[in-house]
Every structure is written in C-alpha cells, then in structure tokens.
Coordinates of C-alpha atoms and ligand atoms in Angstrom, one line a residue:
M1 CA 10.5 7.0 -29.9
P2 CA 8.5 4.8 -29.6
G3 CA 5.3 6.7 -28.7
H4 CA 3.9 8.6 -25.6
I5 CA 2.5 7.1 -22.7
A6 CA -0.1 9.3 -20.7
I7 CA -0.2 7.7 -17.2
L8 CA -3.7 7.6 -14.9
G9 CA -2.6 8.8 -11.0
G10 CA 0.2 10.6 -9.7
G11 CA -0.1 7.8 -6.8
I12 CA 2.9 6.4 -5.6
G13 CA 2.3 3.6 -8.7
G14 CA 1.6 6.0 -11.4
L15 CA 4.7 8.3 -9.8
S16 CA 7.0 5.1 -9.7
A17 CA 5.8 3.8 -12.9
A18 CA 6.5 7.4 -14.2
I19 CA 9.8 6.9 -13.2
A20 CA 10.8 3.3 -14.0
L21 CA 9.8 4.5 -17.6
Q22 CA 11.5 7.6 -18.5
K23 CA 15.2 5.9 -16.8
T24 CA 13.7 3.4 -19.9
G25 CA 13.9 6.4 -22.2
Y26 CA 10.1 6.9 -22.7
D27 CA 7.9 10.1 -22.7
V28 CA 5.7 10.1 -20.3
T29 CA 3.1 12.4 -18.7
I30 CA 1.1 11.9 -15.9
Y31 CA -2.5 13.1 -15.6
E32 CA -3.4 13.8 -11.8
K33 CA -7.1 14.8 -11.0
H34 CA -5.8 16.7 -7.6
H35 CA -4.2 20.1 -7.7
D36 CA -1.5 18.7 -5.6
L37 CA 0.2 15.2 -4.2
I38 CA -0.3 16.1 -0.5
E39 CA -1.6 12.8 1.1
V40 CA -2.1 13.5 5.1
G41 CA -2.7 12.1 8.6
A42 CA -0.4 8.7 7.6
G43 CA 2.8 7.1 7.5
I44 CA 4.1 3.9 5.1
I45 CA 5.3 0.6 5.9
L46 CA 8.0 -0.1 2.8
G47 CA 9.0 -4.0 2.8
A48 CA 12.1 -5.0 2.1
N49 CA 11.0 -6.1 -2.0
A50 CA 9.5 -2.1 -2.3
L51 CA 13.1 -0.7 -0.8
T52 CA 14.7 -2.8 -3.3
S53 CA 12.7 -1.8 -6.2
L54 CA 13.0 2.1 -5.5
D55 CA 16.9 1.2 -5.6
F56 CA 16.4 0.0 -9.2
L57 CA 14.6 3.5 -9.9
D58 CA 17.7 5.1 -7.8
V59 CA 15.4 6.6 -5.1
G60 CA 16.4 3.7 -2.3
D61 CA 18.9 5.9 -0.9
D62 CA 17.1 9.4 -0.2
I63 CA 14.3 6.9 1.7
R64 CA 16.9 5.3 3.7
K65 CA 18.1 8.6 4.5
I66 CA 15.4 9.9 6.7
G67 CA 13.2 6.7 7.0
Y68 CA 13.3 4.4 10.2
A69 CA 14.4 1.3 9.4
E70 CA 14.0 -2.1 11.5
N71 CA 14.0 -5.9 11.4
I72 CA 11.0 -7.2 13.3
C73 CA 7.6 -6.8 13.5
T74 CA 6.0 -8.0 17.0
I75 CA 2.6 -8.9 17.2
R76 CA 1.2 -9.0 20.9
S77 CA -1.8 -9.7 22.4
D78 CA -3.3 -6.6 24.7
R79 CA -2.2 -7.7 27.9
G80 CA 1.6 -7.2 26.0
K81 CA 2.5 -10.4 25.9
K82 CA 4.8 -11.5 22.9
L83 CA 3.2 -13.8 20.5
T84 CA 5.1 -14.0 18.0
E85 CA 8.1 -12.0 15.1
L86 CA 7.1 -10.9 11.5
T87 CA 10.9 -11.6 10.4
Y88 CA 13.4 -14.0 8.5
D89 CA 16.6 -14.9 9.0
G90 CA 19.2 -14.0 6.5
S91 CA 18.0 -10.9 5.6
Q92 CA 21.3 -8.5 4.0
T93 CA 18.7 -5.6 3.6
T94 CA 16.1 -3.8 6.4
N95 CA 13.2 -5.8 6.6
Y96 CA 10.7 -2.8 6.9
T97 CA 11.3 1.2 6.2
F98 CA 8.6 4.2 7.3
L99 CA 8.1 7.7 6.4
L100 CA 5.4 9.6 6.1
R101 CA 3.2 8.9 2.8
S102 CA 3.7 12.7 2.1
E103 CA 7.9 12.0 2.6
L104 CA 7.5 9.3 -0.2
T105 CA 5.4 10.7 -2.5
H106 CA 7.7 13.8 -2.6
I107 CA 11.0 11.8 -2.9
L108 CA 8.7 9.8 -6.0
A109 CA 8.0 13.1 -7.7
S110 CA 11.5 15.4 -7.2
S111 CA 13.3 12.7 -9.1
L112 CA 11.0 12.8 -12.0
K113 CA 11.8 15.9 -15.0
P114 CA 10.2 19.0 -14.9
N115 CA 6.7 19.5 -16.1
T116 CA 6.0 15.4 -16.2
I117 CA 2.5 15.8 -14.1
V118 CA -0.2 17.5 -15.2
F119 CA -2.9 18.8 -12.1
N120 CA -6.6 18.9 -12.2
K121 CA -7.3 16.7 -14.6
K122 CA -9.9 14.0 -14.0
L123 CA -10.0 11.5 -16.6
K124 CA -14.1 11.0 -17.3
D125 CA -13.8 8.8 -20.7
F126 CA -11.2 7.0 -23.1
K127 CA -11.3 5.6 -26.5
Q128 CA -8.6 2.8 -28.1
H129 CA -7.7 3.4 -31.2
E130 CA -5.1 1.1 -33.3
D131 CA -2.9 3.0 -33.1
S132 CA -3.3 5.3 -30.3
I133 CA -5.6 6.6 -27.4
T134 CA -7.8 9.5 -26.5
L135 CA -8.2 10.8 -23.5
Y136 CA -11.2 12.7 -22.3
F137 CA -11.3 14.6 -18.9
E138 CA -14.1 16.6 -17.2
D139 CA -12.7 20.2 -17.8
G140 CA -13.4 19.6 -21.6
T141 CA -9.4 19.0 -22.6
I142 CA -8.9 16.0 -24.6
S143 CA -5.3 14.5 -25.0
T144 CA -4.0 11.5 -26.7
A145 CA -1.0 9.1 -26.3
S146 CA 0.2 5.8 -27.7
H147 CA -0.6 3.8 -24.5
L148 CA -2.2 4.4 -21.7
I149 CA -1.4 3.4 -17.7
A150 CA -4.1 3.5 -15.7
S151 CA -2.7 3.7 -11.9
D152 CA -5.7 5.7 -11.0
G153 CA -6.1 3.8 -7.4
I154 CA -9.1 1.2 -6.2
F155 CA -11.6 3.1 -7.5
S156 CA -10.2 3.2 -11.1
T157 CA -12.1 4.9 -13.5
V158 CA -10.4 2.8 -16.1
R159 CA -10.8 -0.4 -14.8
Q160 CA -14.3 -0.2 -13.8
K161 CA -15.2 0.7 -17.7
L162 CA -13.1 -2.4 -18.6
L163 CA -14.2 -4.6 -16.3
P164 CA -17.7 -3.4 -14.8
D165 CA -18.8 -6.8 -13.8
K166 CA -15.5 -6.8 -11.0
Q167 CA -16.8 -5.3 -7.5
L168 CA -14.6 -4.0 -4.4
R169 CA -15.2 -6.1 -1.8
F170 CA -15.7 -4.7 2.1
A171 CA -13.2 -6.1 4.6
G172 CA -15.4 -6.4 7.4
Y173 CA -13.2 -3.7 9.3
T174 CA -12.3 -0.1 9.7
C175 CA -9.3 2.0 9.4
W176 CA -7.8 4.8 11.3
R177 CA -4.4 6.6 10.8
G178 CA -2.5 9.1 12.9
I179 CA 0.9 10.5 13.5
A180 CA 1.7 11.0 16.9
E181 CA 4.3 14.1 17.1
N182 CA 6.8 14.6 20.2
C183 CA 7.2 11.2 22.0
P184 CA 8.9 11.3 24.9
N185 CA 12.1 9.7 24.9
Y186 CA 11.0 6.4 27.2
I187 CA 9.0 5.3 24.5
E188 CA 10.4 2.2 23.1
K189 CA 11.2 2.6 19.1
R190 CA 9.6 -0.7 18.3
F191 CA 7.6 -1.7 15.4
T192 CA 4.6 -3.8 17.3
E193 CA 1.4 -4.7 15.9
T194 CA -1.4 -6.1 19.1
W195 CA -4.3 -8.4 18.2
G196 CA -6.8 -7.8 21.2
P197 CA -10.8 -8.2 21.4
K198 CA -11.1 -4.3 21.3
G199 CA -9.4 -4.3 17.9
R200 CA -6.1 -4.5 16.4
I201 CA -2.9 -1.7 16.5
G202 CA -0.2 -1.6 15.1
I203 CA 2.2 1.6 16.4
V204 CA 5.1 2.1 13.7
P205 CA 7.8 4.5 14.9
L206 CA 9.3 7.3 12.7
S207 CA 12.3 9.6 12.9
N208 CA 12.2 12.6 14.8
N209 CA 10.1 11.7 17.5
R210 CA 7.7 10.8 15.7
M211 CA 5.2 7.0 16.0
Y212 CA 2.9 6.3 13.2
W213 CA 0.0 4.6 14.4
Y214 CA -2.8 2.5 12.7
A215 CA -5.8 1.0 14.0
L216 CA -8.5 -1.5 13.5
K217 CA -12.5 -3.1 14.1
N218 CA -15.0 -5.1 12.9
C219 CA -18.4 -2.8 11.6
L220 CA -20.2 -3.4 8.7
A221 CA -19.6 -0.8 6.2
D222 CA -20.0 2.4 6.2
D223 CA -20.8 2.9 10.4
L224 CA -22.2 5.5 11.2
E225 CA -20.6 5.9 14.7
F226 CA -17.1 4.5 13.9
K227 CA -17.1 8.1 11.3
Q228 CA -17.7 10.1 13.8
W229 CA -15.1 9.1 16.0
K230 CA -11.8 10.9 17.2
S231 CA -8.5 10.3 19.0
S232 CA -10.2 10.5 22.4
D233 CA -12.7 7.7 21.6
L234 CA -9.8 5.9 20.1
F235 CA -7.9 6.5 23.4
Y236 CA -10.8 4.8 25.3
N237 CA -11.6 2.0 23.0
F238 CA -7.5 1.2 23.5
I239 CA -7.5 2.1 27.4
N240 CA -6.9 -1.3 28.7
Y241 CA -3.9 -2.1 25.8
H242 CA -0.1 -2.0 27.0
D243 CA 1.9 0.1 26.9
P244 CA 2.9 2.3 25.1
I245 CA -0.8 2.1 23.2
P246 CA -2.9 4.7 24.9
T247 CA -0.1 7.6 25.7
I248 CA 0.2 7.4 21.8
L249 CA -3.4 7.9 21.2
E250 CA -3.6 10.5 24.0
R251 CA -0.3 12.3 21.9
T252 CA -2.7 12.3 18.6
S253 CA -4.7 15.7 17.6
D254 CA -7.8 14.7 15.6
E255 CA -6.4 16.9 12.7
F256 CA -3.1 14.1 11.4
I257 CA -5.8 11.3 12.0
N258 CA -7.9 9.9 8.9
H259 CA -10.3 7.0 8.6
R260 CA -11.7 4.9 6.1
D261 CA -13.4 1.2 5.8
I262 CA -11.3 -1.3 3.9
Y263 CA -11.6 -2.6 0.7
D264 CA -10.1 -5.2 -1.8
L265 CA -10.6 -6.1 -5.5
E266 CA -10.8 -10.0 -5.3
P267 CA -8.4 -11.3 -7.7
I268 CA -8.9 -10.2 -11.4
Y269 CA -6.9 -12.3 -14.7
Q270 CA -6.2 -9.4 -17.1
F271 CA -3.9 -6.4 -16.6
A272 CA -3.2 -5.6 -20.1
F273 CA -5.9 -4.3 -22.3
N274 CA -3.8 -4.1 -25.9
R275 CA -3.2 -0.1 -25.2
I276 CA -4.2 0.0 -22.1
L277 CA -2.4 -1.4 -18.2
L278 CA -3.7 -1.5 -14.9
L279 CA -1.0 -1.1 -12.4
G280 CA -0.9 -0.4 -8.8
D281 CA -4.4 -0.5 -6.5
A282 CA -6.7 0.1 -9.9
A283 CA -5.1 -3.9 -11.1
H284 CA -4.7 -6.0 -7.6
A285 CA -6.1 -3.7 -4.9
T286 CA -5.1 -5.4 -1.1
T287 CA -5.7 -5.1 2.6
P288 CA -3.1 -3.3 3.8
N289 CA -2.6 -6.7 6.6
M290 CA 1.1 -6.9 4.9
G291 CA 1.5 -3.7 4.0
Q292 CA 1.9 -4.7 0.5
G293 CA -0.2 -2.8 -1.4
A294 CA 2.1 0.3 -2.1
G295 CA 5.0 -2.4 -2.7
Q296 CA 3.4 -4.2 -5.3
A297 CA 2.5 -1.1 -7.0
I298 CA 6.3 0.3 -7.0
E299 CA 7.4 -3.7 -8.1
D300 CA 5.2 -3.5 -11.1
A301 CA 6.8 -0.1 -12.1
L302 CA 9.9 -1.7 -12.7
F303 CA 8.6 -5.6 -13.7
L304 CA 7.2 -2.9 -16.6
A305 CA 10.1 -0.9 -17.3
L306 CA 12.3 -4.3 -17.6
C307 CA 9.5 -6.0 -19.9
L308 CA 9.3 -2.5 -22.1
K309 CA 13.2 -2.5 -22.0
D310 CA 13.4 -6.4 -23.8
A311 CA 10.6 -5.4 -25.7
S312 CA 10.5 -3.7 -29.4
D313 CA 6.5 -3.3 -29.3
I314 CA 5.4 -1.9 -26.0
T315 CA 1.7 -3.5 -26.3
Q316 CA 3.8 -6.9 -25.9
A317 CA 5.8 -5.5 -23.4
F318 CA 2.3 -4.9 -21.4
K319 CA 1.6 -8.7 -21.8
N320 CA 4.5 -9.9 -20.7
Y321 CA 4.2 -7.6 -17.5
E322 CA 0.9 -8.8 -16.9
E323 CA 2.3 -12.4 -17.0
Q324 CA 4.9 -11.5 -14.7
R325 CA 2.6 -9.7 -12.1
L326 CA -0.7 -11.7 -12.3
E327 CA 0.5 -14.9 -10.2
R328 CA 2.4 -12.8 -7.3
T329 CA -0.2 -10.2 -6.8
R330 CA -2.7 -12.6 -6.7
K331 CA -1.2 -14.2 -3.5
V332 CA -0.3 -11.2 -1.8
V333 CA -4.0 -10.1 -2.3
K334 CA -5.3 -13.9 -1.1
D335 CA -2.5 -14.0 1.7
S336 CA -3.1 -10.6 3.0
W337 CA -7.0 -11.2 3.7
M338 CA -6.7 -14.5 5.1
F339 CA -3.9 -12.2 7.6
G340 CA -6.9 -10.0 8.0
K341 CA -9.7 -12.4 9.1
V342 CA -7.1 -14.4 11.9
A343 CA -6.0 -10.6 13.1
Q344 CA -9.2 -9.2 13.3
I345 CA -10.9 -12.3 15.6
D346 CA -12.8 -9.9 18.4
T347 CA -14.1 -12.7 20.6
P348 CA -12.1 -13.0 23.6
L349 CA -12.5 -17.1 23.8
L350 CA -11.1 -17.2 20.5
C351 CA -8.8 -14.3 20.4
S352 CA -7.4 -16.4 22.9
I353 CA -7.3 -19.7 21.5
R354 CA -6.0 -17.9 18.4
N355 CA -3.0 -16.5 20.4
K356 CA -2.3 -19.5 21.9
V357 CA -1.6 -21.5 18.5
I358 CA 0.5 -18.5 16.9
E359 CA 2.4 -18.9 20.0
I360 CA 3.3 -22.1 19.3
A361 CA 3.4 -22.1 15.8
P362 CA 7.1 -22.7 14.8
N363 CA 8.6 -18.8 13.1
K364 CA 9.8 -21.5 10.1
V365 CA 6.2 -21.4 8.7
H366 CA 5.8 -17.7 8.5
H367 CA 9.9 -16.9 8.0
K368 CA 9.4 -18.6 4.7
K369 CA 6.4 -16.4 3.7
I370 CA 8.3 -13.3 4.5
K371 CA 11.2 -14.5 2.8
E372 CA 9.1 -15.2 0.0
L373 CA 7.7 -11.7 -0.2
F374 CA 10.7 -9.8 0.8
D375 CA 13.4 -11.0 -1.2
I376 CA 12.6 -10.7 -4.6
T377 CA 16.5 -10.3 -5.9
K378 CA 16.3 -14.0 -7.4
T379 CA 13.8 -12.9 -9.5
L380 CA 15.5 -10.1 -10.4
K381 CA 18.3 -11.6 -11.4
V382 CA 20.7 -9.8 -9.3
Ligands
FAD401 C1 -5.5 1.8 5.5 C2 -4.6 1.7 4.6 C3 -3.2 1.3 5.4 C4 -2.2 1.3 4.4 N1 -0.9 1.0 4.6 C5 0.1 0.7 3.7 C6 1.7 0.5 4.0 O1 2.1 0.5 5.3 N2 2.4 -0.2 2.9 C7 2.1 -0.5 1.4 O2 2.8 -0.5 0.7 N3 0.5 -0.1 1.1 C8 -0.1 0.1 1.7 N4 -1.5 0.5 1.8 C9 -1.5 0.2 0.2 C10 -1.3 1.7 -0.4 O3 -1.7 3.0 -0.2 C11 -1.6 1.3 -2.2 O4 -1.8 0.4 -2.3 C12 -1.2 2.3 -2.5 O5 -1.3 3.7 -2.4 C13 -1.8 2.0 -4.2 O6 -0.9 3.3 -4.8 P1 -2.2 3.4 -6.5 O7 -0.7 4.8 -7.1 O8 -2.1 2.5 -7.5 O9 -3.4 4.2 -5.8 P2 -3.1 5.8 -5.0 O10 -2.6 5.3 -4.3 O11 -5.0 5.5 -4.7 O12 -2.9 6.5 -6.2 C14 -4.2 6.4 -7.1 C15 -4.2 8.4 -7.7 O13 -5.2 8.6 -8.9 C16 -5.6 9.4 -8.7 N5 -7.0 9.5 -9.7 C17 -7.8 8.7 -9.4 N6 -9.2 8.7 -10.3 C18 -8.4 10.0 -11.6 C19 -9.1 10.1 -12.7 N7 -10.1 9.8 -12.4 N8 -8.2 11.1 -12.7 C20 -7.5 11.4 -12.7 N9 -6.6 10.7 -11.5 C21 -7.1 9.6 -11.1 C22 -5.6 9.7 -7.3 O14 -5.9 11.3 -7.1 C23 -4.4 9.2 -6.8 O15 -3.6 10.3 -6.9 C24 -2.4 1.2 2.9 C25 -3.5 1.1 2.4 C26 -4.5 1.3 3.2 C27 -5.9 1.7 3.0

C-alpha cells in the first residue's frame, strides 16, 4: 500500500478528493474541524465541467436526480431587458445544475467508506519529515500520514504556513445568499442574473418550488450596516427590479440567509510542497462570479486521482497535478475577477453604457469562453 493520505477539511474539495482517492485504492482520512458537515442557507451552481468530474467519481447521477437542470443563464437589466445569454451551442450535457449545498455535501459524504471523516479535529500545526508528515490538532492529539492534502478552504492554515506572504484580496463587494421556499407556480423557473445600479442579483431555480438567490452590492470590507441587513432590507433595496425578484426576496425568511464579504486569492505559483498538496480554495480561491469555485475543487480531485493512477510515487503525482492545474485555475480566478468588475458597475450612466455594449457584443465571444470552461471531455481524453 502506498501509504495513508490525510485530507484536511471536509468541504466540497476534501470530500471529492477522498472519493477520488478511495476509488484509486488509497487509504484516506478526512480531518474536519466542525462537528458535522451541515451548510446552511445556500444553493450551489454546478457547471457542466463539475458534473463531468462528478460522473467520474460515480456520483453524477445522484446529483442529477435531485438537481434542477438548465442550459442558459440570462443576464438582464434591472428593468428586465435581456442583455445576453450565457450558454454555448453544441453542448451535449446540461450546462448548469442547481441544488442545495447541504444536498451536494450529503451525496459526496455518503459515497465514502464508513469512518473516513474524523470530526472536531482542527489542525493547528504540521511538520514534514523525509518519509512522513505529522499533524498537530488543537485538542492536543497528533496523527501521522505519508502525505497531506490541504483542502482547508480560502483561509487555509496550511497555505498560510507554507506561503505566509500571500494575502487574500477583497473584491470590493459583499454577498447575501438565501433560499425562498413555497414559491408560487407563476414564478418563471429560469436562471437569471440582473445587473443594475442598486446591485446584482441572481435567481436560481431549485426542485420542490424553492428558489436560491444571491445578491451583491459594492462596499468597503466589513461594512457594519450591511452586516445587519435582513431580507426586508434586501427586499426594499431591490423593490424596483423586475419580477420575480421582489417576490422571491419577500418569501425568504431571515434564518435562510447568509452573508459574507467576497475575497479571492491572487493566483499562486505552487500547489505541491513535497508531501503536501493544496487543493480547492486553499490553492485557488476565486470570486463566485462564474460559479466555479466548487467546480474547480471537484476538477482538482479528479485530476489528482488521474495523476496518482499513472504515478508510482505520490510526491511525483502531486507535482504532475500542479503542472496540470496551475494554468486552468489561474485563468478561472482571473476571468472571474474581471467578470465581477464589469458586473458590479453601479453608477447609472456606466450601467447603461455597459448594458449597451453587452447587448451588441456577438454571442460568439462568450460562447467560446463558456465552452472552454465547461467542456473538459477533451482534456480527459474521453
Ligand atoms: C458567495 C459564494 C457563492 C459561491 N457559489 C458557488 C457556486 O455557485 N458554484 C461553485 O462552484 N462555487 C461557488 N462558490 C465557491 C465554493 O463555495 C468554494 O470554492 C468551495 O466551497 C471550495 O471548497 P473547499 O473544499 O476547497 O473549501 P471549503 O468549502 O471552504 O471547505 C474547507 C473545509 O475545511 C475545514 N477546515 C478549515 N480549516 C481547518 C482546520 N484548520 N482543520 C480542520 N478543518 C479545517 C472547514 O471547516 C471546511 O469544512 C461560492 C463561494 C461564495 C463565497
């Protein structure tokens, strides 16, 4: 047996990596700092690339069973005018699948061997040795492993120790996410994102008459007023936006809303550090503008498994993974940052200029980009 691999963090990246490694024959343990995997108040958009990767992990069909499938994201002005459609011609699969984060996490965790996850284990420190790695947890316990996959998220303890100079970047906007329950049947079930002077809001249909929404507004980091906002504040902020935005906000109770400022990690140039590998947000946290953070973490897991399958040495497989993932993830982070800059324009004059430019831009331009993002079958040689 090639050794025991420790995975830090039971988020989407860590769970996907564990499934991928178990399928490849590795012995893995996930160490998670929380006492369970519950994620409240948010849906998730999975691009076709994420679903293709999840098919390789044998969980794609479980996700399709409960997810809501859609091929187009329509960008609208605050008055409801269609500006453009984010899709691409010739796609063989569904471009977007929507479900609750908790549903995705549950499906991933259920695919693992029993007792793969150890809860209440917050990593404090680690030491690399010639032939192993030692993990020190806050509860005073110690574990050893042959290798460590650090999928401990955007605020990664492991990355901060390996690359202490790398700081997170505040994107200049804050985000609320919520779920509206019992939505009336007359509400059109379409994936739309609306851009206007009072902010940006995405509406995402889910199964069982639920709608997931996300709203973004420009601000300074840690804005004290926005931290207090409830669904009623969001309702009044977006009251003049087109239907069904106000109705959906009105139907969201405060307990189903979560809020956070948006940060990313300016691209780094190393993911493999001998016996340690950074994966998911720990390696390449991106702004959520393209709905690709989790998608890239899931892709990471798949590519890691493919590299391990072909390699005799795990450390070398980590290097091969780094080579395959650096450019792709860097591009996603960069494009998503730029997308956010355009989408977050909120002065009325610039909004109307931006909207005009988007309306007349040929679809071919973004269709090509979306195809590059979603269609990973060529890279996987299937
Ligand atoms: C507002 C918003 C909307 C988004 N929407 C989408 C979307 O629609 N589609 C999409 O693809 N992506 C989306 N993303 C991005 C996505 O959420 C992340 O990219 C994804 O969750 C990353 O997964 P991860 O496993 O790398 O990190 P995380 O999900 O952050 O998981 C990290 C895990 O590590 C654990 N952990 C942390 N530190 C320690 C420690 N010291 N010891 C032990 N455990 C530890 C944490 O508890 C957590 O469980 C969005 C992000 C934001 C902010």
